[in-house]
Amino acid sequence: MSRLIRTELYKFIKQRKNQLILEGLALFFIGVIVYYSYQEMNYDRATQKSMQMEYDNASGIQQSLSMYKASLEKANTEQKERMLKSHPRINEEFDFWDQEKITSFQLVYYYKNHKVKGEKYRKEIEIKKYENLLIGAKSKFISKENLKAKGEAPAELQRQITLDKYLIKHNIKIGNNPYHLTGINFLYLMLKGYIPMILLGLVTLLCIDIFIGEMEEGSYKLYLTQPFARGKIFISKIISAGITSVGVVTVLLFISFCITSIMNGVGDIHYPETIAENKMLYSLVTISNSIGNVKIVSIGTYLVMGYSLFFVLLIATVMMTMFISVITDSTSVTIGVITGLILLSFVFSSFLDEKTSLHGYYFLGYINIYNILNAQINAPLLLGILLNGIIVILLFLISCYTYQRKDLLGGVS
Amino acid sequence: MSENYVVTVENLNKYYGKRQVLKDVSFHICPNEIVGFIGPNGAGKSTTMKCMCNLIFPDSGTICIGGYDILKERDKALSCQAALIESPGLYMDMTGKENINLIAKMRKVPKERVNELIEFTGLDKKINLKAGKYSMGMKQRLGLAIALLSKPQFLILDEPTNGLDPTGIIDLRNTLHNLVKEEKISILFSSHQLGEIEKLANRIICINNGRIIDTPQALDGNMHYILQVSDVINTKKILEQRIANDKIEVLGTDSLKVMVDDQELFSESLKEILNQDIKILDIYKMELDIESIYQEVYGDHHE
């Protein structure tokens, strides 16, 4: 068996396509480092600009509300009734936008004056601003979609408030730039947004040839007529697919971790981070009303949880790729289906209501790791690991059975 | 008897969906025999060969290679044979040497044997070029070298002359003849180049519409002689003492056709004929005209 695995790995390394994808993956990691370094450099200016925009927006709305209020005072009873229908709580709404204007202005001032008032001051202002936004969202003075588009969905605001309060309460030295690329922070940022999704896609491309490549190239006629049981050949291919996918990502993460650590230090592994409450983590039943309830853990714990889920997902995606390629013998069909499945997780995270339990039952939906860990979508971490684990085992058994009994007629490119 | 055969294929049946592509295919191959496998496109040649390599599973029937049933003892059966199906199946991103070494390491082939076969390919320095840059002839030679790494008893070649230029075809023919002589290998090969089959094969198996069809006597691997004698009746009696009755055919008042599978017995019979004062007016070996035989066979069987 070890000879077969070595042979598979040798074939993998020798393939020009794989060499190109490996180079692409390395460039992707370098690109991420460069991107975050750029974000770090521009963070203060960009945040100041965005706060200025929020201030202008709030001022504009407040101004129109004050005009509305003035005309309300002059209006007769009938007109008043009609006008109050569109703004039934006009005074509260006015106060909300007033508070939004003040906090935004304070943050503009903070960034404009080179943060002289310190990080703690910023956090206090941010807490006020976020709490106000939560009130606004609840009272429908500002739409949730609007907040979501700015990356300030109610669950995320709740998470940020909890974290900021913890930092102030425990007098912890606050990091002044979320994009500051220490080794630890790099690992954290790699779990955010669409990066895990892109990584999955690239790794899938890397493994896709393990079965189909030789079917389409015709080399299966040489390899599979050697005196080894098909079952052994299958297992050696699966193991080498696992080694290459997990191995490549681990090595690249480690190298990037080393580079960023050399650049900006390792970072503090005990720095607080948020995850969902136990209920969401360990319950097999997704509980929608738990969304937004978070607790504080160290960033080390957060990374262990996040990468556990990521690697299980990675193996599940690779296994799914193997399964489709064994069934179809076609690169184009396999790429099509896998791309579709990955994109579906994007559709789920972008367009589906965060409370729907569909999030919990779609195995690739768990690729939104940050949202899962912080309960911002209705899908518990443990269910994700279990679901993907079951998928790996099931697909392995079906693929192994199929591969041992199928007629090898060559691939369809 | 079957234990003397290198390959025994019995009652092989295969369906692709509802279409039956192999119908009770049975044949055997003896040691040191080169057997041509002929038939029109879609007759079932490649499917039979793929079944023999365990790339395809037959729906029923047995295939024994070197005495091992390929369905029950795949590893042992496949270790007795090597195959080149349709194309050499090389890894195009690897050099010729890497292709050989890949299988050599997998099969634990000694280094001496590897070097011997690298020399056999005749690729010299080109062995370090990527296989994708090789001509078809070079690929075939490399494929053949890889197939021979583990000293198989039996070699399957599916259309090995495809894409080869005349020099390549002559090279391949000589190589295969040498292999049978030096490495004592049996070969089953298919080709559309009837001239090549004529020059290479000891025996021919014909297949059409998935069924093995009666091999014309001229292609059964035996020598056929026409004897012109002064006394046909007595000559036949003498021949019948050593050669089976059904292998002797009286063609006219002065000639007989004899199918000879044992040259020594035939020589003894000839001596006896001369001893009996029967004049042998003429004797000649029948030449195979495989093309006309092919036309005769497949002219009847084409659907």
XYZ file of C-alpha atoms in Angstrom:
716
model
C 0.000 0.000 0.000
C 2.767 2.458 0.911
C 4.333 1.829 -2.512
C 1.044 2.702 -4.177
C 0.666 5.873 -2.101
C 4.238 6.902 -2.925
C 3.505 6.276 -6.617
C 0.351 8.390 -6.439
C 2.180 11.241 -4.723
C 4.996 11.054 -7.268
C 2.463 11.222 -10.123
C 0.788 14.157 -8.399
C 3.998 16.153 -8.036
C 5.079 15.432 -11.594
C 1.879 16.716 -13.180
C 2.381 20.090 -14.826
C -1.194 21.130 -14.050
C -0.681 20.440 -10.360
C 2.588 22.364 -10.368
C 0.742 25.346 -11.852
C -2.059 25.126 -9.274
C 0.500 24.870 -6.457
C 2.168 27.994 -7.792
C -1.281 29.605 -7.991
C -2.022 28.636 -4.383
C 1.300 30.058 -3.221
C 0.508 33.280 -5.098
C -2.957 33.326 -3.517
C -1.413 33.202 -0.034
C 1.085 35.912 -0.949
C -1.820 37.911 -2.401
C -3.770 37.575 0.855
C -0.763 38.812 2.847
C -0.268 41.746 0.476
C -4.006 42.549 0.491
C -4.259 42.555 4.281
C -1.058 44.593 4.590
C -2.593 47.131 2.202
C -5.830 47.067 4.214
C -3.809 47.635 7.383
C -2.069 50.664 5.871
C -5.340 52.186 4.682
C -7.490 51.130 7.611
C -7.400 54.451 9.522
C -8.010 56.577 6.438
C -10.707 54.222 5.101
C -12.485 54.026 8.462
C -12.357 57.806 8.851
C -13.830 58.162 5.365
C -16.574 55.653 6.047
C -17.403 57.293 9.401
C -17.550 60.654 7.607
C -20.028 59.159 5.137
C -22.097 57.725 7.973
C -22.035 61.123 9.671
C -23.152 62.864 6.452
C -25.861 60.308 5.925
C -27.150 60.620 9.490
C -27.037 64.437 9.278
C -28.993 64.402 6.037
C -31.673 62.097 7.401
C -31.864 64.022 10.653
C -32.256 67.276 8.743
C -35.120 65.935 6.676
C -36.711 64.504 9.816
C -36.562 67.922 11.523
C -38.240 69.475 8.461
C -40.825 66.716 8.652
C -41.335 67.433 12.329
C -41.778 71.164 11.597
C -44.410 70.515 8.957
C -46.087 68.045 11.332
C -46.527 70.809 13.890
C -48.162 73.035 11.271
C -50.406 70.303 9.882
C -54.092 69.827 10.725
C -55.325 66.673 12.473
C -56.131 64.826 9.283
C -52.764 65.650 7.739
C -50.995 64.747 10.998
C -52.588 61.295 11.026
C -51.543 60.670 7.454
C -47.975 61.888 8.070
C -47.531 59.870 11.254
C -48.387 56.704 9.357
C -45.027 56.828 7.557
C -43.066 57.923 10.678
C -45.109 56.789 13.694
C -42.222 57.251 16.172
C -40.673 60.317 14.668
C -39.143 61.604 17.887
C -37.384 58.298 18.633
C -36.279 58.076 15.027
C -34.906 61.582 15.238
C -32.986 60.670 18.429
C -31.626 57.516 16.785
C -30.181 59.450 13.858
C -28.935 62.106 16.213
C -27.022 59.514 18.222
C -25.722 57.971 14.974
C -24.539 61.384 13.846
C -22.783 62.089 17.164
C -20.997 58.725 17.433
C -19.944 58.844 13.778
C -18.590 62.332 14.284
C -16.688 61.264 17.407
C -15.077 58.432 15.449
C -14.189 60.786 12.570
C -12.593 63.082 15.122
C -10.756 60.146 16.722
C -9.181 58.999 13.453
C -8.551 62.549 12.243
C -6.550 63.368 15.376
C -4.306 60.351 15.190
C -6.107 58.416 17.900
C -4.857 60.732 20.692
C -7.688 59.693 22.976
C -6.610 56.066 22.973
C -8.124 52.745 21.917
C -10.324 52.476 25.004
C -12.109 55.709 24.052
C -12.720 54.356 20.536
C -14.198 51.154 21.926
C -16.549 53.083 24.203
C -17.775 55.170 21.283
C -18.130 52.069 19.143
C -20.211 50.341 21.824
C -22.543 53.372 21.936
C -22.772 53.448 18.153
C -23.439 49.703 17.837
C -26.042 49.688 20.623
C -27.777 52.594 18.932
C -27.706 50.749 15.595
C -29.234 47.680 17.241
C -32.063 49.854 18.581
C -32.468 51.382 15.128
C -32.610 47.949 13.495
C -35.123 46.691 16.046
C -37.323 49.790 15.627
C -36.879 49.546 11.831
C -35.359 53.063 11.612
C -32.623 51.424 9.576
C -33.047 48.255 7.522
C -31.209 45.050 8.436
C -30.204 44.644 4.778
C -28.584 48.057 4.889
C -26.636 47.080 7.985
C -25.717 43.671 6.524
C -24.339 45.336 3.406
C -21.998 47.377 5.615
C -20.907 44.220 7.486
C -22.901 45.351 10.517
C -25.635 42.764 10.692
C -27.360 42.750 14.132
C -25.647 39.500 15.154
C -22.250 40.946 14.202
C -23.018 44.165 16.153
C -24.001 42.084 19.168
C -20.762 40.109 18.857
C -18.685 43.287 18.592
C -20.393 44.839 21.639
C -19.748 41.728 23.745
C -16.104 41.660 22.679
C -15.538 45.403 23.200
C -17.142 45.340 26.666
C -14.936 42.390 27.621
C -11.812 44.213 26.432
C -12.685 47.325 28.470
C -13.749 45.387 31.559
C -10.564 43.313 31.699
C -8.366 46.231 30.731
C -6.841 44.269 27.854
C -4.475 46.030 25.487
C -6.642 46.605 22.443
C -5.302 45.911 18.970
C -5.590 49.167 17.060
C -5.977 47.651 13.597
C -7.962 44.498 12.772
C -5.784 43.970 9.689
C -2.515 44.080 11.602
C -0.900 40.884 10.302
C 0.638 39.084 13.210
C 0.987 35.320 12.698
C -2.097 34.594 14.808
C -4.154 37.346 13.186
C -3.273 36.019 9.725
C -4.635 32.587 10.675
C -7.754 34.294 12.035
C -8.315 36.374 8.909
C -7.929 33.299 6.676
C -11.133 31.933 8.205
C -13.108 35.085 7.430
C -15.242 35.969 4.440
C -14.835 34.141 1.156
C -11.223 33.062 1.661
C -12.086 29.521 2.875
C -14.418 29.178 -0.135
C -11.673 30.180 -2.589
C -9.231 27.825 -0.883
C -11.682 24.938 -1.182
C -12.110 25.633 -4.877
C -8.375 25.715 -5.542
C -7.674 22.560 -3.554
C -10.480 20.776 -5.388
C -8.804 21.634 -8.695
C -5.608 20.199 -7.312
C -7.185 16.836 -6.496
C -9.540 16.501 -9.409
C -7.038 14.653 -11.595
C -6.311 11.856 -9.174
C -9.014 9.693 -10.751
C -10.091 11.440 -13.926
C -6.705 12.624 -15.129
C -5.494 9.181 -16.001
C -8.890 8.159 -17.350
C -8.818 11.042 -19.824
C -5.116 10.782 -20.598
C -5.376 7.018 -21.049
C -2.647 6.225 -18.512
C -5.161 4.169 -16.504
C -4.555 1.400 -19.053
C -0.974 1.213 -17.898
C -1.528 1.817 -14.205
C -4.646 -0.225 -13.634
C -3.396 -3.300 -15.446
C -0.665 -3.681 -12.825
C -1.223 -6.560 -10.410
C -2.731 -4.652 -7.511
C -6.267 -4.985 -6.171
C -8.514 -2.164 -7.321
C -9.570 -1.568 -3.737
C -5.948 -0.922 -2.760
C -5.476 1.395 -5.729
C -8.625 3.303 -4.739
C -7.565 3.674 -1.111
C -4.065 4.782 -2.111
C -5.603 7.441 -4.369
C -7.927 8.673 -1.622
C -5.099 8.794 0.911
C -2.858 10.710 -1.469
C -5.735 13.106 -2.270
C -6.136 13.654 1.492
C -2.408 14.107 2.008
C -2.067 16.531 -0.874
C -5.115 18.658 -0.038
C -4.635 18.873 3.730
C -0.845 18.865 3.362
C -0.689 21.661 0.813
C -3.024 23.930 2.794
C -1.237 23.175 6.086
C 2.203 23.832 4.612
C 1.094 27.071 2.950
C -0.655 28.233 6.139
C 2.440 27.413 8.154
C 4.772 29.239 5.752
C 2.469 32.276 5.692
C 2.205 32.148 9.488
C 6.018 32.199 9.689
C 6.305 35.082 7.202
C 3.705 37.229 8.997
C 5.235 36.356 12.382
C 8.619 37.526 11.150
C 7.028 40.686 9.746
C 4.829 41.685 12.720
C 5.361 39.163 15.513
C 3.408 36.027 16.436
C 0.589 37.831 18.238
C -1.205 36.961 21.468
C -2.821 33.524 21.467
C -4.879 34.486 24.549
C -6.397 37.608 22.951
C -10.189 37.394 23.351
C -12.399 36.318 20.503
C -16.064 35.409 20.365
C -17.813 32.152 19.564
C -21.422 31.064 19.772
C -22.815 29.868 23.079
C -22.575 26.165 23.939
C -26.128 25.557 22.907
C -25.310 26.398 19.325
C -22.046 24.546 19.440
C -23.137 21.203 20.770
C -26.814 20.916 20.023
C -27.698 18.760 17.028
C -30.878 20.733 16.625
C -30.398 24.208 15.271
C -32.078 26.737 17.522
C -32.820 29.884 15.639
C -33.392 32.096 18.659
C -29.840 31.491 19.821
C -28.465 33.503 16.962
C -26.377 36.357 18.207
C -25.624 34.890 21.640
C -21.881 34.784 21.933
C -19.267 34.133 24.583
C -15.622 34.985 24.951
C -12.836 32.474 24.325
C -9.151 32.897 23.532
C -8.259 33.331 19.869
C -6.287 30.065 20.185
C -9.487 28.147 20.995
C -11.261 29.980 18.207
C -8.604 28.934 15.687
C -8.681 25.292 16.835
C -12.453 25.218 16.359
C -12.348 27.087 13.054
C -9.601 25.015 11.487
C -11.170 21.749 12.741
C -14.284 22.674 10.808
C -12.269 23.900 7.829
C -10.215 20.719 7.474
C -13.269 18.484 7.864
C -14.932 20.562 5.144
C -11.834 20.314 3.001
C -11.794 16.524 3.270
C -15.543 16.369 2.585
C -15.136 18.519 -0.538
C -12.210 16.427 -1.759
C -14.211 13.248 -1.107
C -17.178 14.737 -2.963
C -14.875 15.557 -5.881
C -13.511 11.991 -5.883
C -17.046 10.613 -5.747
C -18.303 12.674 -8.678
C -15.210 11.919 -10.737
C -15.516 8.169 -10.084
C -19.186 8.232 -11.062
C -18.890 10.454 -14.133
C -15.312 9.968 -15.429
C -15.546 13.570 -16.608
C -13.493 16.588 -15.555
C -15.994 19.101 -16.884
C -18.952 17.524 -15.083
C -16.959 17.222 -11.845
C -15.746 20.815 -11.983
C -19.272 21.971 -12.840
C -20.930 20.130 -9.966
C -18.306 21.083 -7.375
C -18.338 24.732 -8.456
C -22.136 24.655 -8.229
C -22.007 23.196 -4.711
C -19.472 25.778 -3.536
C -21.458 28.606 -5.131
C -24.601 27.309 -3.461
C -22.947 27.898 -0.096
C -22.268 31.473 -1.254
C -25.926 31.849 -2.258
C -27.032 30.459 1.114
C -24.846 32.854 3.064
C -25.727 35.899 0.947
C -29.400 35.522 0.171
C -30.943 33.142 2.668
C -32.416 34.345 5.945
C -29.840 33.673 8.659
C -32.436 31.970 10.864
C -33.504 29.272 8.437
C -32.427 25.776 9.474
C -31.431 25.051 5.844
C -28.023 26.470 6.773
C -27.560 23.604 9.214
C -28.347 20.833 6.752
C -26.298 21.899 3.755
C -22.840 20.411 4.255
C -20.907 23.075 2.351
C -22.852 25.905 3.988
C -20.433 25.452 6.883
C -17.706 27.078 4.796
C -18.887 30.401 6.256
C -16.750 29.514 9.255
C -16.750 32.944 10.884
C -20.557 33.091 10.776
C -20.858 29.542 12.088
C -18.524 30.126 15.027
C -20.320 33.322 15.941
C -23.811 31.911 15.401
C -24.579 34.495 12.768
C -26.291 31.815 10.711
C -28.380 28.973 11.977
C -25.867 26.133 11.803
C -24.097 24.655 14.828
C -20.405 23.822 14.598
C -20.683 20.275 15.898
C -23.484 19.439 13.481
C -21.225 20.729 10.703
C -18.357 18.486 11.743
C -20.690 15.500 12.161
C -22.539 16.086 8.894
C -19.354 16.461 6.903
C -17.796 13.474 8.668
C -20.785 11.313 7.735
C -20.598 12.564 4.153
C -16.901 11.639 3.982
C -17.571 8.096 5.231
C -20.626 7.543 3.027
C -19.013 8.884 -0.135
C -15.862 6.893 0.580
C -17.825 3.643 0.845
C -19.948 4.294 -2.257
C -16.966 5.443 -4.334
C -14.865 2.463 -3.228
C -17.668 0.036 -4.102
C -18.265 1.701 -7.472
C -14.587 1.894 -8.371
C -13.999 -1.759 -7.652
C -16.873 -2.868 -9.831
C -16.967 -0.374 -12.641
C -15.879 -0.904 -16.218
C -12.998 1.403 -17.015
C -13.765 2.669 -20.471
C -11.794 5.914 -20.414
C -12.788 9.452 -19.539
C -14.890 12.124 -21.142
C -13.009 15.408 -21.317
C -4.993 -29.878 -21.505
C -6.053 -26.405 -20.265
C -3.105 -26.212 -17.862
C -0.827 -26.181 -20.925
C -2.413 -22.972 -22.171
C -1.104 -19.607 -21.115
C -4.528 -18.101 -21.605
C -7.939 -19.691 -21.548
C -11.033 -17.649 -22.284
C -14.320 -19.469 -21.878
C -17.869 -18.411 -22.686
C -17.250 -14.731 -22.229
C -20.379 -12.590 -22.398
C -20.605 -8.853 -22.004
C -23.474 -6.412 -22.295
C -23.289 -2.630 -22.599
C -26.767 -1.796 -21.445
C -29.031 -4.000 -23.517
C -26.503 -4.483 -26.319
C -24.555 -7.711 -26.127
C -21.014 -6.976 -27.264
C -19.437 -10.354 -26.489
C -21.284 -13.591 -27.148
C -19.821 -16.774 -25.691
C -16.291 -15.844 -26.660
C -13.923 -18.757 -26.081
C -10.340 -19.347 -27.158
C -6.980 -20.330 -25.783
C -3.382 -19.351 -26.350
C -0.462 -21.743 -26.140
C 3.034 -20.963 -24.827
C 5.336 -19.133 -27.275
C 2.494 -18.481 -29.644
C 1.788 -15.252 -31.500
C -1.918 -15.029 -32.123
C -3.479 -12.418 -34.349
C -6.907 -11.187 -33.309
C -8.837 -9.833 -36.247
C -12.244 -8.418 -36.857
C -13.860 -5.257 -38.176
C -14.352 -2.167 -36.004
C -16.805 -2.806 -33.182
C -16.447 -6.577 -33.496
C -15.422 -6.933 -29.844
C -11.624 -7.166 -30.029
C -10.852 -4.327 -27.614
C -13.661 -5.322 -25.250
C -12.285 -8.877 -25.097
C -8.788 -7.562 -24.458
C -10.008 -5.122 -21.799
C -11.818 -8.005 -20.106
C -8.545 -9.944 -20.185
C -6.848 -6.998 -18.446
C -9.643 -6.682 -15.881
C -10.409 -3.151 -17.026
C -13.888 -4.377 -17.914
C -15.902 -6.981 -16.051
C -17.579 -9.671 -18.167
C -21.172 -10.498 -17.305
C -20.341 -14.185 -17.445
C -17.529 -16.487 -18.451
C -14.010 -17.080 -17.199
C -10.580 -15.814 -18.133
C -7.533 -17.660 -16.859
C -4.100 -16.113 -17.307
C -1.179 -18.325 -16.328
C -3.651 -20.631 -14.625
C -5.214 -17.892 -12.474
C -8.796 -16.735 -12.841
C -8.562 -12.991 -13.386
C -11.833 -12.293 -11.589
C -10.913 -14.296 -8.509
C -7.150 -13.820 -8.366
C -6.624 -10.525 -10.155
C -3.187 -9.824 -8.673
C -1.733 -13.211 -9.607
C -3.322 -13.291 -13.050
C -2.174 -9.756 -13.906
C 1.356 -10.476 -12.704
C 1.602 -13.075 -15.508
C 0.638 -10.626 -18.226
C 1.272 -7.165 -19.560
C -0.854 -5.131 -21.910
C -0.767 -2.237 -24.294
C -4.379 -1.355 -24.953
C -4.982 1.051 -27.866
C -2.252 3.498 -26.756
C 0.779 3.036 -24.523
C -0.967 4.936 -21.680
C 2.105 6.892 -20.648
C 2.217 9.824 -18.246
C 2.902 12.662 -20.646
C 4.252 15.086 -18.023
C 6.952 12.603 -17.038
C 10.100 11.724 -18.932
C 10.497 8.304 -20.517
C 12.821 7.280 -17.720
C 10.404 8.489 -15.044
C 7.600 6.516 -16.694
C 9.697 3.350 -16.569
C 10.885 4.004 -13.022
C 7.334 4.664 -11.799
C 6.146 1.173 -12.715
C 9.514 -0.392 -11.841
C 9.325 0.929 -8.276
C 5.707 -0.125 -8.003
C 6.553 -3.650 -9.121
C 9.928 -3.802 -7.335
C 11.800 -4.478 -10.567
C 15.606 -4.786 -10.166
C 17.671 -1.885 -11.483
C 19.511 -4.122 -13.963
C 16.242 -5.053 -15.620
C 15.240 -1.383 -15.778
C 18.527 -0.440 -17.441
C 18.184 -3.360 -19.832
C 14.770 -2.137 -20.901
C 15.856 1.487 -21.150
C 18.429 0.203 -23.616
C 15.712 -1.842 -25.313
C 13.690 1.312 -26.029
C 16.604 2.639 -28.100
C 15.685 6.146 -27.003
C 19.209 6.977 -25.800
C 19.300 10.549 -24.507
C 15.679 11.112 -25.459
C 14.739 8.903 -22.521
C 15.097 12.076 -20.427
C 12.582 14.002 -22.538
C 8.951 14.252 -21.518
C 6.855 11.443 -23.003
C 4.492 14.022 -24.462
C 7.245 15.025 -26.888
C 7.779 11.501 -28.241
C 6.682 10.285 -31.646
C 4.125 7.466 -31.749
C 6.863 4.921 -32.471
C 8.907 6.079 -29.493
C 5.839 5.927 -27.270
C 5.095 2.388 -28.450
C 8.647 1.250 -27.737
C 8.566 2.876 -24.320
C 5.156 1.348 -23.603
C 6.460 -2.045 -24.653
C 9.513 -1.661 -22.425
C 7.268 -0.834 -19.454
C 5.063 -3.807 -20.269
C 8.092 -6.099 -20.281
C 9.501 -4.836 -16.983
C 8.156 -7.713 -14.946
C 8.981 -10.434 -17.507
C 5.372 -11.397 -18.303
C 4.414 -14.788 -19.750
C 1.793 -13.214 -21.917
C 1.498 -9.925 -23.747
C -1.674 -8.273 -25.016
C -1.226 -5.721 -27.772
C -4.308 -3.911 -28.998
C -3.591 -2.400 -32.397
C 0.102 -1.835 -31.676
C 0.827 -0.696 -35.231
C -1.636 2.197 -35.080
C 0.098 5.452 -35.896
C 3.419 3.823 -36.679
C 5.359 4.606 -39.832
C 6.704 1.697 -41.942
C 10.053 1.720 -40.081
C 8.220 1.602 -36.781
C 6.092 -1.304 -37.971
C 9.156 -3.291 -39.110
C 10.896 -2.513 -35.797
C 7.892 -3.663 -33.826
C 7.601 -6.859 -35.838
C 11.256 -7.735 -35.277
C 10.993 -6.875 -31.600
C 7.979 -9.117 -31.122
C 9.664 -12.011 -32.954
C 12.726 -11.607 -30.744
C 10.579 -11.449 -27.625
C 8.950 -14.764 -28.397
C 12.352 -16.308 -29.071
C 14.304 -14.788 -26.208
C 11.766 -14.188 -23.460
C 9.432 -17.089 -24.324
C 6.396 -14.824 -24.326
C 3.005 -15.563 -25.858
C 1.372 -12.665 -27.620
C -2.203 -11.827 -28.519
C -2.360 -8.866 -30.822
C -5.044 -7.156 -32.798
C -4.475 -5.087 -35.887
C -6.203 -3.869 -38.994
C -2.952 -4.269 -40.914
C -3.591 -7.681 -42.392
C -0.124 -7.836 -43.943
C 1.389 -7.512 -40.493
C -0.786 -10.238 -39.084
C 0.245 -12.486 -41.934
C 3.926 -11.863 -41.220
C 3.714 -12.072 -37.455
C 1.016 -14.492 -36.345
C 1.278 -18.251 -35.969
C -2.448 -18.420 -35.632
C -5.428 -16.164 -36.054
C -8.639 -15.764 -34.130
C -11.511 -14.053 -35.930
C -14.288 -12.209 -34.171
C -17.378 -10.553 -35.566
C -20.376 -9.038 -33.802
C -18.983 -10.214 -30.482
C -18.778 -13.849 -31.521
C -15.704 -15.894 -32.384
C -16.267 -17.216 -35.863
C -14.896 -20.430 -37.304
C -11.330 -19.782 -38.211
C -10.716 -20.681 -41.843
C -8.434 -23.662 -42.109
C -5.805 -21.585 -43.834
C -5.525 -19.440 -40.688
C -5.520 -22.128 -38.046
C -1.766 -22.053 -37.494
C -1.096 -25.344 -39.410
C 0.822 -25.768 -42.665
C -1.218 -26.690 -45.677
C 0.391 -28.686 -48.489
C -0.854 -29.680 -51.913
C 0.481 -33.020 -53.052
C 0.336 -34.154 -56.697
C 0.890 -37.905 -56.850
C 0.582 -40.807 -59.242
C -1.684 -42.812 -56.880
C -4.071 -40.754 -54.840
C -5.893 -43.647 -53.124
C -2.787 -45.333 -51.753
C -1.177 -42.037 -50.855
C -4.233 -41.176 -48.771
C -4.016 -44.572 -47.034
C -0.342 -44.001 -46.172
C -1.031 -40.500 -44.903
C -3.918 -41.710 -42.766
C -1.538 -43.919 -40.821
C 0.070 -40.826 -39.314
C -2.287 -37.903 -39.965
C -5.917 -37.670 -38.922
C -8.422 -38.459 -41.627
C -10.161 -35.094 -41.444
C -6.909 -33.323 -42.222
C -6.586 -34.953 -45.622
C -8.709 -33.836 -48.499
C -8.713 -35.329 -51.963
C -8.873 -32.525 -54.457
C -8.968 -34.485 -57.724
C -7.651 -37.540 -59.485
C -4.043 -36.684 -58.768
C -3.936 -34.247 -55.910
C -4.556 -34.026 -52.178
C -4.527 -31.259 -49.632
C -2.890 -32.071 -46.305
C -3.073 -30.025 -43.159
C 0.134 -30.586 -41.240
C 0.530 -29.839 -37.589
C 3.549 -32.097 -37.084
C 6.289 -31.696 -39.671
C 8.121 -34.864 -38.584
C 5.129 -37.120 -39.085
C 4.549 -35.549 -42.474
C 8.192 -36.178 -43.483
C 7.887 -39.816 -42.407
C 4.704 -40.151 -44.473
C 6.453 -38.710 -47.526
C 9.293 -41.214 -47.139
C 6.769 -44.041 -46.898
C 4.986 -42.807 -50.058
C 8.268 -42.858 -51.967
C 9.099 -46.322 -50.546
C 5.796 -47.584 -51.941
C 6.905 -46.485 -55.406
C 4.330 -43.762 -55.650
C 5.598 -40.842 -57.652
C 5.336 -37.422 -56.099
C 4.777 -35.206 -59.131
C 4.665 -31.938 -57.213
C 4.493 -30.686 -53.651
C 3.998 -27.118 -52.512
C 3.041 -25.195 -49.437
C -0.139 -23.142 -49.721
C 0.560 -19.416 -49.273
C -1.842 -17.463 -47.064
C -3.705 -14.690 -48.782
C -5.118 -13.219 -45.640
C -6.786 -10.322 -47.383
C -8.944 -12.510 -49.568
C -9.634 -14.812 -46.639
C -10.635 -11.795 -44.562
C -12.962 -10.674 -47.328
C -14.368 -14.162 -47.563
C -14.940 -14.385 -43.820
C -16.227 -10.911 -43.117
C -17.995 -10.611 -46.409
C -20.287 -13.315 -45.067
C -20.478 -12.079 -41.511
C -20.875 -8.319 -41.855
C -24.255 -7.222 -40.625
